[in-house]
């Protein structure tokens, strides 16, 4: 029985191990590579660094200005997350709890932005709008555009709202709460775990966004975020490409997400139906 | 109740305003310019359907459409079955399943551009890490040109699969958890083996979820271009050019290669065409999966 079981399980384990190896390979390569010298990285064919170059991280942070990139990324991601949660939660509250004229149209508009995609075409008018209010050379242009794309968060939060009974609102009303204080004092606290998940996804997407910060930093390199600054290193102006700095930068750029991911692994794994990436 | 209504307008206004200004308006902006000759400066000139005639003749664009289908097809053919199999395995009470799920999901937290940088260092032809290992172990006699004309698309598909498997695995697991346990119990009493179980019970029971996930997978892979932009910029010789990247270049010419010119009128027409292509594929997929439903 047990031998039979092991024989049946064997291919499954082999498949899992091979896939896990392939998944981890580039990550491990990047992590180990970030401690090598550029020469060792490009000709060495070693697995572990001959000598651990912790200097790479200092160089990336200071010389290649990853401190600046990180600040910009954090700035964008934090404001986008807060803004998206606020805008989407407020709208979801109104739509789920109140029957108002134009509600159907509003929901239609939200799904319109989800389904109609003409790619980079919309970037141009969005950029022009930011020019007209003077935000074309500011991270706030990026932040506002990213907040405007909150339809996914909106639908996710509506889904969670359905789980909060409406009796609760009525009870709050009787106890002297109005529309606004019910939202702030009753609904939002109850929604906290759901909002945490939405926040996680929003933060991840904002942190990883490449195209928008690229467009907005074309004439202002000091506004580059991590993905943009990192990609630009590849085309380093004239100088030889410094692979070791790029890998150190790549590791720096995933570090915050990795930490959040490790701590939030459980909830990441459980509430995932809303994740749209691939 | 009256006050609630005012409150509701007040609460949905920020969302409404942002969606109209930055989601809806830009689409109509583009729809207008597709009938104009407009390079981004000067006055736009109305030229009717001429932009679309040019799209029809644009071999570079149609090459990018073909590449998009190769890319999306290649990615999905590997990603979907692999992620479904992994999901089925990891949905059972298997030792270490949480660790495996975490490992498979890990790549999805990388941004497309960051992972392309890492893969560039891993795959680049002259001193890439893969080639170093292959040469050292005497598996190949000379460096493999992973990002050269004949292999670049394959390399890009491998990278895309790496980044996507974990995500679809998770979606499948969520779907699998909705299948009641007793269906399987009844089946095991009837002596059904695990392959039959997957084919006759799991996949049909997963039906609607499967349909949704496949549609999501098709549309996202037709639209993806970030990682390609960072890794190859569509090269070499346009071999990895996909339609959304081609489109991007018409609006924001890339500074490093400098081969494309900004052309907003024409770009809008290309944008409209790509949206129609994606829409058609989605519609075709829906139509086919409905037909399949009727057969069952």
Coordinates of C-alpha atoms in Angstrom, one line a residue:
Chain A
X1 CA 0.0 0.0 0.0
X2 CA 2.6 2.6 1.1
X3 CA 5.0 1.7 -1.7
X4 CA 2.2 1.9 -4.2
X5 CA 1.2 5.2 -2.8
X6 CA 4.8 6.5 -3.1
X7 CA 5.0 5.3 -6.7
X8 CA 1.8 7.1 -7.5
X9 CA 2.9 10.3 -5.7
X10 CA 6.4 10.3 -7.3
X11 CA 5.6 12.0 -10.6
X12 CA 3.5 14.6 -8.8
X13 CA 6.4 15.4 -6.5
X14 CA 8.9 15.5 -9.4
X15 CA 6.6 17.9 -11.3
X16 CA 6.3 20.1 -8.3
X17 CA 10.0 20.2 -7.6
X18 CA 11.0 20.9 -11.2
X19 CA 8.4 23.7 -11.5
X20 CA 9.5 25.2 -8.2
X21 CA 13.1 25.0 -9.3
X22 CA 12.3 26.8 -12.6
X23 CA 10.2 29.4 -10.8
X24 CA 13.0 30.2 -8.2
X25 CA 15.9 30.0 -10.7
X26 CA 15.8 33.6 -12.0
X27 CA 15.1 35.0 -8.5
X28 CA 18.0 33.1 -6.9
X29 CA 20.2 34.1 -9.9
X30 CA 19.3 37.7 -9.4
X31 CA 19.9 37.6 -5.7
X32 CA 23.2 35.9 -5.9
X33 CA 24.3 37.9 -8.9
X34 CA 23.6 41.1 -7.1
X35 CA 26.6 40.3 -4.8
X36 CA 29.0 39.6 -7.6
X37 CA 31.4 41.9 -9.5
X38 CA 30.3 42.8 -13.0
X39 CA 33.2 40.8 -14.4
X40 CA 32.2 37.7 -12.5
X41 CA 28.6 38.2 -13.5
X42 CA 29.3 38.4 -17.2
X43 CA 32.1 35.8 -17.5
X44 CA 32.3 33.9 -14.3
X45 CA 29.7 31.0 -14.5
X46 CA 29.9 30.7 -10.8
X47 CA 26.9 29.9 -8.6
X48 CA 27.9 31.7 -5.5
X49 CA 29.9 35.0 -5.6
X50 CA 33.7 34.5 -5.2
X51 CA 33.6 37.4 -2.8
X52 CA 30.4 39.0 -1.6
X53 CA 30.2 42.5 -2.9
X54 CA 27.9 44.3 -0.5
X55 CA 29.3 47.4 -2.1
X56 CA 26.9 46.9 -5.0
X57 CA 23.9 47.9 -2.9
X58 CA 25.6 51.0 -1.7
X59 CA 26.6 51.9 -5.3
X60 CA 23.1 51.3 -6.6
X61 CA 21.6 53.3 -3.7
X62 CA 24.0 56.2 -4.1
X63 CA 25.6 56.2 -7.5
X64 CA 22.7 54.9 -9.6
X65 CA 20.3 57.0 -7.5
X66 CA 18.1 54.1 -6.3
X67 CA 17.4 56.2 -3.2
X68 CA 15.7 58.7 -5.5
X69 CA 13.8 56.0 -7.5
X70 CA 12.7 54.4 -4.3
X71 CA 11.4 57.6 -2.9
X72 CA 9.4 58.3 -6.1
X73 CA 8.0 54.8 -6.2
X74 CA 6.9 55.0 -2.5
X75 CA 5.4 58.5 -3.1
X76 CA 3.4 57.3 -6.0
X77 CA 2.3 54.0 -4.5
X78 CA 1.3 55.4 -1.1
X79 CA -0.8 58.2 -2.6
X80 CA -2.4 56.0 -5.2
X81 CA -3.3 53.3 -2.7
X82 CA -4.9 55.8 -0.2
X83 CA -6.6 57.7 -3.0
X84 CA -8.0 54.6 -4.8
X85 CA -9.3 53.1 -1.5
X86 CA -11.0 56.4 -0.6
X87 CA -12.6 57.1 -4.0
X88 CA -13.6 53.5 -4.7
X89 CA -15.0 52.8 -1.1
X90 CA -17.0 56.0 -1.1
X91 CA -18.5 55.3 -4.5
X92 CA -19.2 51.6 -3.6
X93 CA -21.0 52.7 -0.4
X94 CA -23.2 55.1 -2.4
X95 CA -24.0 52.5 -5.1
X96 CA -24.6 49.6 -2.7
X97 CA -26.7 51.5 -0.1
X98 CA -28.6 54.2 -1.9
X99 CA -31.1 54.2 -4.8
X100 CA -30.2 57.4 -6.7
X101 CA -30.9 58.6 -10.2
X102 CA -28.0 57.8 -12.6
X103 CA -26.8 54.8 -10.6
X104 CA -27.1 52.4 -13.5
X105 CA -25.2 54.8 -15.8
X106 CA -22.5 55.1 -13.1
X107 CA -22.0 51.4 -12.9
X108 CA -22.0 51.2 -16.7
X109 CA -19.2 53.9 -16.8
X110 CA -17.2 51.9 -14.4
X111 CA -17.4 48.7 -16.4
X112 CA -16.8 50.7 -19.6
X113 CA -13.3 51.7 -18.3
X114 CA -12.7 48.0 -17.4
X115 CA -13.5 46.6 -20.8
X116 CA -12.6 49.2 -23.3
X117 CA -8.9 49.2 -23.9
X118 CA -7.2 51.1 -26.6
X119 CA -3.8 50.8 -25.0
X120 CA -1.4 53.7 -25.3
X121 CA -3.9 55.8 -27.2
X122 CA -5.5 57.1 -24.1
X123 CA -2.1 58.0 -22.6
X124 CA -1.9 61.0 -25.0
X125 CA -5.1 62.7 -24.1
X126 CA -4.5 61.9 -20.4
X127 CA -1.1 63.5 -20.7
X128 CA -2.6 66.5 -22.5
X129 CA -5.1 67.0 -19.7
X130 CA -2.2 67.0 -17.2
X131 CA -0.4 69.6 -19.3
X132 CA -3.5 71.8 -19.2
X133 CA -3.5 71.7 -15.4
X134 CA 0.3 72.0 -15.2
X135 CA 1.0 68.5 -13.8
X136 CA 2.8 67.0 -16.8
X137 CA 6.2 67.2 -15.1
X138 CA 5.0 66.0 -11.7
X139 CA 4.4 62.7 -10.1
X140 CA 0.9 63.9 -9.3
X141 CA 0.0 63.5 -12.9
X142 CA 0.8 59.8 -12.6
X143 CA -0.9 59.5 -9.2
X144 CA -4.2 61.1 -10.4
X145 CA -4.3 58.9 -13.6
X146 CA -3.6 55.8 -11.6
X147 CA -6.4 56.7 -9.1
X148 CA -8.8 57.3 -12.0
X149 CA -8.3 53.6 -13.0
X150 CA -10.1 52.4 -9.8
X151 CA -12.8 50.3 -11.5
X152 CA -11.4 47.0 -10.3
X153 CA -11.1 48.2 -6.7
X154 CA -14.7 49.6 -7.0
X155 CA -16.1 46.2 -8.0
X156 CA -14.0 44.3 -5.5
X157 CA -15.2 46.5 -2.7
X158 CA -18.9 46.3 -3.8
X159 CA -18.5 42.5 -3.6
X160 CA -17.4 42.9 0.0
X161 CA -20.2 45.4 0.8
X162 CA -22.7 42.7 0.0
X163 CA -21.5 40.8 3.1
X164 CA -22.4 43.7 5.4
X165 CA -26.1 43.5 6.3
X166 CA -28.1 46.7 5.7
X167 CA -29.8 46.3 9.1
X168 CA -26.6 47.6 10.5
X169 CA -27.0 50.9 8.7
X170 CA -30.6 51.2 9.9
X171 CA -29.6 50.5 13.5
X172 CA -26.9 53.1 13.2
X173 CA -29.4 55.6 11.8
X174 CA -31.7 55.0 14.8
X175 CA -28.7 55.5 17.1
X176 CA -28.2 59.0 15.6
X177 CA -25.7 58.4 12.9
X178 CA -26.2 60.0 9.6
X179 CA -25.2 58.9 6.1
X180 CA -21.6 60.1 6.5
X181 CA -20.9 59.0 10.1
X182 CA -22.3 55.6 9.3
X183 CA -19.7 55.2 6.6
X184 CA -16.8 56.4 8.6
X185 CA -17.7 54.9 12.0
X186 CA -19.5 51.7 11.2
X187 CA -18.9 50.6 7.6
X188 CA -15.2 51.4 7.1
X189 CA -14.0 49.7 10.3
X190 CA -16.0 46.6 9.3
X191 CA -14.5 46.7 5.8
X192 CA -11.0 46.8 7.1
X193 CA -9.8 43.3 6.2
X194 CA -11.3 43.6 2.7
X195 CA -9.7 47.0 2.2
X196 CA -6.4 45.5 3.2
X197 CA -6.5 43.1 0.4
X198 CA -7.6 45.8 -2.1
X199 CA -4.8 48.0 -0.8
X200 CA -2.3 45.2 -1.3
X201 CA -3.3 44.8 -5.0
X202 CA -3.4 48.5 -5.6
X203 CA -0.1 49.1 -4.0
X204 CA 1.5 46.3 -6.0
X205 CA 0.2 47.6 -9.3
X206 CA 1.2 51.2 -8.5
X207 CA 4.6 50.1 -7.3
X208 CA 5.1 48.1 -10.5
X209 CA 3.6 50.5 -13.0
X210 CA 6.1 51.2 -15.8
X211 CA 4.5 53.0 -18.7
X212 CA 2.9 56.0 -17.0
X213 CA 5.9 57.0 -14.9
X214 CA 8.1 56.5 -18.0
X215 CA 6.0 58.9 -20.0
X216 CA 5.8 61.5 -17.3
X217 CA 9.6 61.4 -16.6
X218 CA 10.7 61.6 -20.2
X219 CA 11.9 65.2 -19.6
X220 CA 12.4 64.9 -15.9
X221 CA 14.7 62.0 -15.1
X222 CA 14.6 62.9 -11.4
X223 CA 10.9 61.7 -11.4
X224 CA 11.8 58.2 -12.5
X225 CA 10.4 55.4 -10.3
X226 CA 12.1 52.1 -9.7
X227 CA 10.9 50.2 -12.8
X228 CA 11.7 53.1 -15.0
X229 CA 15.1 53.9 -13.5
X230 CA 16.1 50.3 -13.6
X231 CA 15.1 49.8 -17.2
X232 CA 17.0 53.0 -18.2
X233 CA 20.2 51.6 -16.6
X234 CA 20.2 49.0 -19.4
X235 CA 20.7 51.8 -21.9
X236 CA 23.2 53.5 -19.7
X237 CA 24.4 56.6 -21.5
X238 CA 27.5 55.5 -23.3
X239 CA 29.0 53.7 -20.4
X240 CA 29.3 50.0 -20.1
X241 CA 26.1 48.3 -18.8
X242 CA 26.7 47.6 -15.1
X243 CA 24.8 44.3 -14.7
X244 CA 25.6 44.0 -11.0
X245 CA 24.0 47.4 -10.2
X246 CA 20.9 46.4 -12.2
X247 CA 20.5 43.2 -10.3
X248 CA 21.1 45.0 -6.9
X249 CA 18.5 47.5 -8.0
X250 CA 16.1 44.7 -9.1
X251 CA 16.5 43.2 -5.6
X252 CA 16.0 46.5 -3.9
X253 CA 12.8 47.1 -6.0
X254 CA 11.1 43.9 -5.0
X255 CA 12.2 44.0 -1.4
X256 CA 9.2 45.9 0.0
X257 CA 6.7 43.8 -1.9
X258 CA 8.6 40.6 -0.8
X259 CA 8.3 41.6 2.8
X260 CA 4.6 42.4 2.6
X261 CA 4.1 39.2 0.6
X262 CA 5.8 37.1 3.2
X263 CA 3.7 38.6 6.0
X264 CA 0.5 38.8 4.2
X265 CA 0.9 35.4 2.4
X266 CA -2.2 33.9 4.1
X267 CA -4.6 36.6 3.1
X268 CA -2.9 36.9 -0.3
X269 CA -3.6 33.3 -0.9
X270 CA -7.2 33.3 0.3
X271 CA -8.7 36.3 -1.3
X272 CA -7.5 36.2 -4.8
X273 CA -10.4 36.2 -7.1
X274 CA -10.1 39.9 -7.7
X275 CA -6.6 39.7 -8.9
X276 CA -6.3 40.6 -12.5
X277 CA -2.8 40.2 -13.8
X278 CA -1.2 37.9 -16.1
Chain B
X1 CA -33.9 59.4 2.6
X2 CA -33.5 62.7 0.7
X3 CA -30.3 63.4 2.5
X4 CA -29.0 60.0 1.6
X5 CA -29.5 60.8 -2.0
X6 CA -27.5 64.0 -1.7
X7 CA -24.9 62.0 0.2
X8 CA -24.8 59.4 -2.5
X9 CA -24.1 62.0 -5.2
X10 CA -21.5 63.6 -3.0
X11 CA -19.8 60.2 -2.4
X12 CA -19.8 59.0 -6.0
X13 CA -18.7 62.3 -7.4
X14 CA -14.9 61.9 -7.1
X15 CA -15.1 58.5 -8.8
X16 CA -17.5 59.8 -11.5
X17 CA -15.4 62.8 -12.2
X18 CA -12.1 60.9 -12.5
X19 CA -13.7 58.1 -14.6
X20 CA -15.2 60.6 -17.0
X21 CA -12.1 62.8 -17.3
X22 CA -9.4 60.2 -17.5
X23 CA -11.3 57.0 -18.5
X24 CA -14.1 58.0 -20.9
X25 CA -13.0 61.3 -22.4
X26 CA -9.7 60.0 -23.7
X27 CA -11.4 57.2 -25.6
X28 CA -13.6 59.6 -27.5
X29 CA -10.7 62.0 -28.0
X30 CA -8.9 59.1 -29.8
X31 CA -12.1 58.2 -31.8
X32 CA -12.1 61.7 -33.2
X33 CA -8.5 61.8 -34.3
X34 CA -8.6 58.6 -36.2
X35 CA -10.2 60.6 -39.1
X36 CA -7.6 63.3 -39.1
X37 CA -4.0 63.7 -40.3
X38 CA -2.4 64.9 -37.1
X39 CA 1.3 64.6 -36.2
X40 CA 1.0 66.3 -32.8
X41 CA 1.6 69.9 -33.9
X42 CA -0.2 72.2 -36.3
X43 CA -3.9 72.0 -37.1
X44 CA -5.4 68.5 -37.6
X45 CA -6.6 67.9 -41.2
X46 CA -9.7 65.9 -41.8
X47 CA -9.0 63.0 -44.2
X48 CA -11.9 60.6 -43.6
X49 CA -11.0 57.0 -43.7
X50 CA -7.6 57.4 -45.2
X51 CA -5.9 56.3 -41.9
X52 CA -7.8 53.0 -42.0
X53 CA -6.7 52.5 -45.6
X54 CA -3.2 52.9 -44.4
X55 CA -3.7 50.5 -41.6
X56 CA -4.9 47.9 -44.1
X57 CA -1.7 48.4 -46.2
X58 CA 0.7 48.6 -43.2
X59 CA 2.6 45.3 -43.3
X60 CA 4.6 46.2 -40.2
X61 CA 1.4 46.4 -38.2
X62 CA -0.1 43.2 -39.5
X63 CA 3.2 41.5 -38.8
X64 CA 2.8 42.7 -35.2
X65 CA -0.7 41.3 -35.1
X66 CA 0.6 37.9 -36.2
X67 CA 3.4 38.2 -33.6
X68 CA 0.7 39.0 -31.0
X69 CA -1.2 35.8 -31.8
X70 CA 2.0 33.8 -31.7
X71 CA 2.9 35.3 -28.3
X72 CA -0.5 35.0 -26.8
X73 CA -1.0 31.5 -28.2
X74 CA 2.3 30.2 -27.1
X75 CA 1.9 31.7 -23.6
X76 CA -1.6 30.3 -23.1
X77 CA -0.9 26.8 -24.4
X78 CA 1.8 26.4 -21.8
X79 CA 0.3 28.5 -19.0
X80 CA -3.3 27.3 -18.8
X81 CA -2.7 23.5 -18.6
X82 CA 0.3 23.9 -16.3
X83 CA -1.5 26.2 -13.9
X84 CA -4.6 24.0 -13.9
X85 CA -2.5 20.8 -13.2
X86 CA -0.6 22.6 -10.4
X87 CA -3.9 24.0 -9.0
X88 CA -5.5 20.5 -9.0
X89 CA -2.4 19.0 -7.2
X90 CA -2.2 21.8 -4.7
X91 CA -5.9 21.9 -3.9
X92 CA -5.5 18.4 -2.3
X93 CA -4.2 17.9 1.2
X94 CA -0.6 17.5 0.2
X95 CA 2.3 18.0 2.5
X96 CA 4.0 21.3 1.8
X97 CA 1.2 22.7 -0.4
X98 CA 1.3 26.1 1.2
X99 CA 5.0 26.4 0.5
X100 CA 4.6 25.4 -3.1
X101 CA 1.7 27.8 -3.7
X102 CA 3.8 30.6 -2.3
X103 CA 6.7 29.7 -4.5
X104 CA 4.6 29.5 -7.7
X105 CA 2.9 32.8 -6.8
X106 CA 6.2 34.6 -6.1
X107 CA 7.0 35.6 -9.7
X108 CA 3.7 37.5 -10.0
X109 CA 4.9 40.1 -7.6
X110 CA 7.7 41.2 -10.0
X111 CA 6.9 44.1 -12.3
X112 CA 7.1 43.3 -16.0
X113 CA 9.9 45.7 -16.4
X114 CA 12.0 44.5 -13.4
X115 CA 11.6 40.8 -14.4
X116 CA 12.6 41.7 -18.0
X117 CA 15.8 43.3 -16.7
X118 CA 16.6 40.1 -14.7
X119 CA 15.9 37.9 -17.6
X120 CA 18.0 40.1 -19.9
X121 CA 21.0 39.4 -17.7
X122 CA 20.1 35.7 -17.6
X123 CA 19.4 35.3 -21.3
X124 CA 21.5 37.8 -23.2
X125 CA 23.6 36.1 -25.8
X126 CA 27.2 36.9 -25.3
X127 CA 27.6 36.9 -21.5
X128 CA 24.2 35.9 -20.3
X129 CA 24.2 33.6 -17.3
X130 CA 22.3 30.7 -19.0
X131 CA 24.9 30.6 -21.8
X132 CA 27.8 30.7 -19.3
X133 CA 26.4 27.6 -17.6
X134 CA 25.6 25.8 -20.8
X135 CA 29.1 26.5 -22.1
X136 CA 30.7 25.4 -18.9
X137 CA 28.8 22.2 -18.7
X138 CA 29.6 21.6 -22.4
X139 CA 26.0 21.3 -23.4
X140 CA 26.4 23.8 -26.3
X141 CA 29.5 24.5 -28.3
X142 CA 28.9 28.2 -28.8
X143 CA 26.7 30.8 -27.1
X144 CA 23.0 30.5 -27.9
X145 CA 21.5 33.7 -29.3
X146 CA 18.5 33.7 -27.0
X147 CA 17.4 37.2 -27.9
X148 CA 18.3 36.9 -31.6
X149 CA 15.9 36.8 -34.5
X150 CA 15.1 33.1 -34.4
X151 CA 14.8 32.6 -30.6
X152 CA 13.6 36.0 -29.2
X153 CA 9.9 35.2 -29.3
X154 CA 10.4 31.8 -27.6
X155 CA 12.4 33.5 -24.9
X156 CA 9.7 36.1 -24.4
X157 CA 7.1 33.4 -24.2
X158 CA 9.1 31.5 -21.5
X159 CA 9.4 34.7 -19.5
X160 CA 5.6 35.4 -19.8
X161 CA 4.8 31.9 -18.7
X162 CA 7.1 32.3 -15.7
X163 CA 5.3 35.4 -14.7
X164 CA 1.7 34.2 -15.2
X165 CA 1.5 30.6 -14.0
X166 CA 1.2 31.5 -10.4
X167 CA -1.6 33.9 -11.0
X168 CA -3.8 31.5 -13.0
X169 CA -3.0 28.7 -10.5
X170 CA -4.4 30.8 -7.8
X171 CA -7.5 31.6 -9.8
X172 CA -8.0 27.9 -10.6
X173 CA -7.6 27.0 -6.9
X174 CA -10.3 29.5 -6.0
X175 CA -12.5 27.9 -8.6
X176 CA -11.7 24.4 -7.5
X177 CA -12.7 25.2 -3.9
X178 CA -16.3 25.7 -5.1
X179 CA -16.6 22.1 -6.2
X180 CA -18.3 20.1 -3.5
X181 CA -16.2 17.3 -1.9
X182 CA -19.0 14.7 -2.1
X183 CA -18.9 14.6 -5.9
X184 CA -15.4 13.2 -5.7
X185 CA -16.3 10.9 -2.9
X186 CA -19.1 9.4 -5.0
X187 CA -16.7 9.1 -7.9
X188 CA -14.0 7.3 -5.9
X189 CA -16.6 4.8 -4.8
X190 CA -17.2 4.1 -8.5
X191 CA -13.5 3.4 -9.0
X192 CA -12.6 6.5 -11.0
X193 CA -8.8 7.1 -11.4
X194 CA -7.2 10.5 -11.1
X195 CA -6.9 11.2 -14.8
X196 CA -10.6 10.4 -15.4
X197 CA -11.4 12.4 -12.4
X198 CA -9.7 15.5 -13.9
X199 CA -11.2 15.1 -17.3
X200 CA -14.8 13.9 -16.4
X201 CA -15.4 15.7 -13.2
X202 CA -13.1 18.6 -12.4
X203 CA -13.0 20.3 -15.8
X204 CA -16.7 20.2 -16.5
X205 CA -17.6 21.2 -12.9
X206 CA -15.1 24.1 -13.3
X207 CA -16.9 25.1 -16.5
X208 CA -18.0 28.7 -15.9
X209 CA -15.0 29.6 -13.9
X210 CA -12.7 28.1 -16.5
X211 CA -14.5 30.1 -19.2
X212 CA -14.0 33.3 -17.3
X213 CA -10.3 32.6 -16.6
X214 CA -9.6 31.7 -20.2
X215 CA -11.2 34.9 -21.4
X216 CA -9.2 36.9 -18.9
X217 CA -6.0 35.1 -20.0
X218 CA -6.7 35.7 -23.7
X219 CA -7.4 39.4 -23.3
X220 CA -4.5 40.1 -21.0
X221 CA -2.0 38.3 -23.2
X222 CA -3.2 40.1 -26.3
X223 CA -2.7 43.4 -24.5
X224 CA 0.6 42.8 -22.8
X225 CA 3.7 44.7 -24.1
X226 CA 5.6 46.1 -21.1
X227 CA 8.0 43.2 -20.7
X228 CA 8.7 43.1 -24.5
X229 CA 9.2 46.8 -24.5
X230 CA 11.9 46.6 -21.9
X231 CA 13.5 43.4 -23.1
X232 CA 13.7 43.8 -26.9
X233 CA 11.8 46.9 -27.9
X234 CA 10.1 44.7 -30.5
X235 CA 13.4 43.7 -32.2
X236 CA 15.4 42.1 -33.6
X237 CA 14.0 43.0 -37.1
X238 CA 10.5 43.4 -35.6
X239 CA 10.4 39.7 -34.7
X240 CA 8.9 40.4 -31.2
X241 CA 6.9 43.4 -32.2
X242 CA 3.4 43.0 -30.8
X243 CA 0.4 45.3 -31.7
X244 CA 0.1 47.2 -28.5
X245 CA 3.9 48.0 -28.5
X246 CA 3.6 49.1 -32.2
X247 CA 0.8 51.3 -31.1
X248 CA 2.7 52.8 -28.2
X249 CA 5.6 53.7 -30.5
X250 CA 3.2 55.8 -32.7
X251 CA 2.4 58.0 -29.7
X252 CA 5.7 58.0 -27.8
X253 CA 8.6 57.2 -30.1
X254 CA 11.2 55.2 -28.2
X255 CA 14.3 57.2 -27.6
X256 CA 16.8 54.3 -27.8
X257 CA 15.9 52.9 -31.2
X258 CA 14.4 56.1 -32.6
X259 CA 12.9 54.2 -35.6
X260 CA 9.3 55.3 -35.2
X261 CA 7.7 58.8 -35.7
X262 CA 4.9 60.3 -33.7
X263 CA 1.6 60.2 -35.6
X264 CA -1.4 60.7 -33.5
X265 CA -4.1 60.5 -36.2
X266 CA -2.7 57.3 -37.6
X267 CA -2.0 56.0 -34.1
X268 CA -5.6 56.4 -33.1
X269 CA -6.7 54.5 -36.2
X270 CA -4.3 51.7 -35.2
X271 CA -5.6 51.8 -31.7
X272 CA -9.2 51.4 -32.8
X273 CA -8.2 48.5 -35.0
X274 CA -6.3 46.7 -32.2
X275 CA -9.3 47.2 -29.9
X276 CA -11.6 45.7 -32.6
X277 CA -9.2 42.7 -33.0
X278 CA -9.2 42.0 -29.3
X279 CA -13.0 42.5 -29.1
X280 CA -13.5 40.1 -32.0
X281 CA -11.3 37.4 -30.5
X282 CA -13.2 37.8 -27.2
X283 CA -16.5 37.5 -29.0
X284 CA -15.4 34.6 -31.0
X285 CA -14.2 32.8 -27.9
X286 CA -17.6 33.5 -26.2
X287 CA -19.4 32.2 -29.2
X288 CA -17.3 29.0 -29.4
X289 CA -17.5 28.2 -25.7
X290 CA -21.3 28.6 -25.8
X291 CA -21.4 26.2 -28.7
X292 CA -19.3 23.8 -26.7
X293 CA -21.7 24.2 -23.8
X294 CA -24.5 23.1 -26.0
X295 CA -22.6 20.0 -27.1
X296 CA -22.1 18.8 -23.5

